[in-house]
Short mmCIF file of C-alpha atoms in Angstrom, two decimals:
data_model
loop_
_atom_site.label_atom_id
_atom_site.label_comp_id
_atom_site.label_asym_id
_atom_site.label_seq_id
_atom_site.Cartn_x
_atom_site.Cartn_y
_atom_site.Cartn_z
CA MET A 1 131.50 218.56 117.67
CA SER A 2 130.83 221.51 119.36
CA GLN A 3 128.02 223.55 119.08
CA SER A 4 128.10 226.62 116.71
CA PHE A 5 127.84 229.98 118.33
CA ASN A 6 124.41 230.83 117.10
CA SER A 7 122.69 227.93 117.83
CA TRP A 8 124.13 228.37 121.33
CA LYS A 9 122.88 231.88 121.38
CA ARG A 10 119.28 230.62 120.64
CA ASP A 11 119.35 228.19 123.20
CA LEU A 12 120.89 230.58 125.38
CA LEU A 13 118.29 233.16 124.55
CA VAL A 14 115.15 230.75 124.79
CA SER A 15 116.63 229.77 128.54
CA ILE A 16 117.25 233.12 129.60
CA TYR A 17 113.19 233.40 128.66
CA GLN A 18 112.39 230.45 130.05
CA ILE A 19 113.75 231.37 133.45
CA GLU A 20 112.27 235.52 133.15
CA GLU A 21 108.84 233.79 133.00
CA ARG A 22 109.18 230.70 135.55
CA ASP A 23 110.74 233.15 138.23
CA GLY A 24 109.44 236.41 137.43
CA VAL A 25 113.18 238.17 137.82
CA GLY A 26 114.41 240.58 135.71
CA ALA A 27 118.19 240.29 135.32
CA VAL A 28 119.29 235.98 134.77
CA ASP A 29 122.40 234.80 135.87
CA LEU A 30 123.94 233.12 132.72
CA ASN A 31 125.83 230.45 134.41
CA ALA A 32 122.54 229.11 135.27
CA ALA A 33 120.48 230.04 132.29
CA CYS A 34 123.54 227.83 130.52
CA GLU A 35 122.93 225.11 133.25
CA ASN A 36 119.21 225.43 132.43
CA ALA A 37 119.45 225.18 128.30
CA GLY A 38 122.42 222.47 128.88
CA ILE A 39 124.77 224.40 126.93
CA ASP A 40 128.35 224.83 128.02
CA PRO A 41 128.97 227.84 130.23
CA ASP A 42 131.85 229.13 128.24
CA GLU A 43 133.30 232.41 129.83
CA ASN A 44 133.93 233.76 126.10
CA ARG A 45 130.58 233.16 124.38
CA ILE A 46 128.80 234.33 127.15
CA VAL A 47 131.19 237.85 127.33
CA ALA A 48 130.55 238.02 123.52
CA PHE A 49 126.60 236.72 123.51
CA ILE A 50 126.53 240.14 125.78
CA ASN A 51 128.48 242.43 123.77
CA GLU A 52 126.59 241.57 120.42
CA GLU A 53 122.78 241.43 121.90
CA ARG A 54 123.42 244.38 124.43
CA GLY A 55 121.03 247.07 123.68
CA VAL A 56 119.22 244.78 120.48
CA LEU A 57 117.53 242.25 123.00
CA GLY A 58 118.25 243.45 126.47
CA GLU A 59 120.90 244.45 128.92
CA GLY A 60 123.53 242.63 129.94
CA ALA A 61 126.61 242.85 132.91
CA GLY A 62 128.89 241.26 134.36
CA VAL A 63 131.08 241.40 137.55
CA LEU A 64 133.71 239.23 138.77
CA ASP A 65 132.70 236.24 136.56
CA ILE A 66 129.24 236.79 137.13
CA TYR A 67 127.07 237.53 134.27
CA SER A 68 123.58 238.54 133.85
CA PHE A 69 121.18 239.55 131.20
CA GLU A 70 117.75 240.90 130.99
CA LEU A 71 115.49 240.78 128.21
CA ASN A 72 113.27 243.49 126.55
CA SER A 73 110.29 243.09 124.68
CA THR A 74 112.42 242.47 121.71
CA GLY A 75 114.49 239.90 123.20
CA ARG A 76 111.15 238.67 124.56
CA GLU A 77 109.68 237.88 121.03
CA LYS A 78 112.69 236.70 119.34
CA ALA A 79 112.78 234.34 122.18
CA GLU A 80 109.11 233.21 121.86
CA GLN A 81 109.62 232.56 117.86
CA ILE A 82 112.40 230.40 118.59
CA ALA A 83 110.92 228.34 120.91
CA ALA A 84 107.37 228.25 119.07
CA SER A 85 109.20 226.80 116.14
CA ARG A 86 110.99 224.09 118.12
CA LYS A 87 107.36 222.66 119.19
CA PRO A 88 106.55 218.94 117.55
CA LYS A 89 103.71 219.91 114.85
CA SER A 90 100.57 218.06 115.01
CA PHE A 91 99.29 216.06 112.26
CA GLY A 92 96.84 218.89 111.26
CA GLN A 93 99.56 221.52 111.23
CA ARG A 94 101.51 219.49 108.88
CA LEU A 95 98.56 218.65 106.57
CA LYS A 96 98.44 222.49 106.46
CA SER A 97 101.96 223.07 105.82
CA VAL A 98 102.10 221.59 102.59
CA PRO A 99 102.33 223.69 99.88
CA ARG A 100 99.03 223.95 97.27
CA SER A 101 101.07 222.81 94.37
CA ASP A 102 102.03 219.65 95.97
CA TRP A 103 98.40 218.99 96.46
CA ILE A 104 97.67 219.48 92.82
CA ALA A 105 100.29 217.25 92.32
CA LEU A 106 99.34 214.05 94.26
CA GLY A 107 95.92 214.89 92.60
CA ALA A 108 96.97 214.38 89.33
CA PHE A 109 98.95 211.47 90.36
CA PHE A 110 96.24 209.41 91.69
CA VAL A 111 93.73 210.60 88.73
CA SER A 112 96.46 209.67 85.96
#
């Protein structure tokens, strides 16, 4: 089954961010970013990504089948948020994420 466009876009955004951070470059080759993320470098999706996100998350361009994109501060922030949400949570973080009402219900269960 094919990956949804939104999921593909998130993977590409994180990959662009990782390459910019790792290599200290501005505009990133989107074919290289797709390869880095392990996603399909579909030209139609790349063009749609540039058209949708240009001015919002950064600036992109395409010349002779070579596409590039450079993140702005909003794009970097969004990529950081996506990357952080994908990191595995520690046991302590998982305990902290349990709602207070669930702890109360568990306590009531043991008391009864």
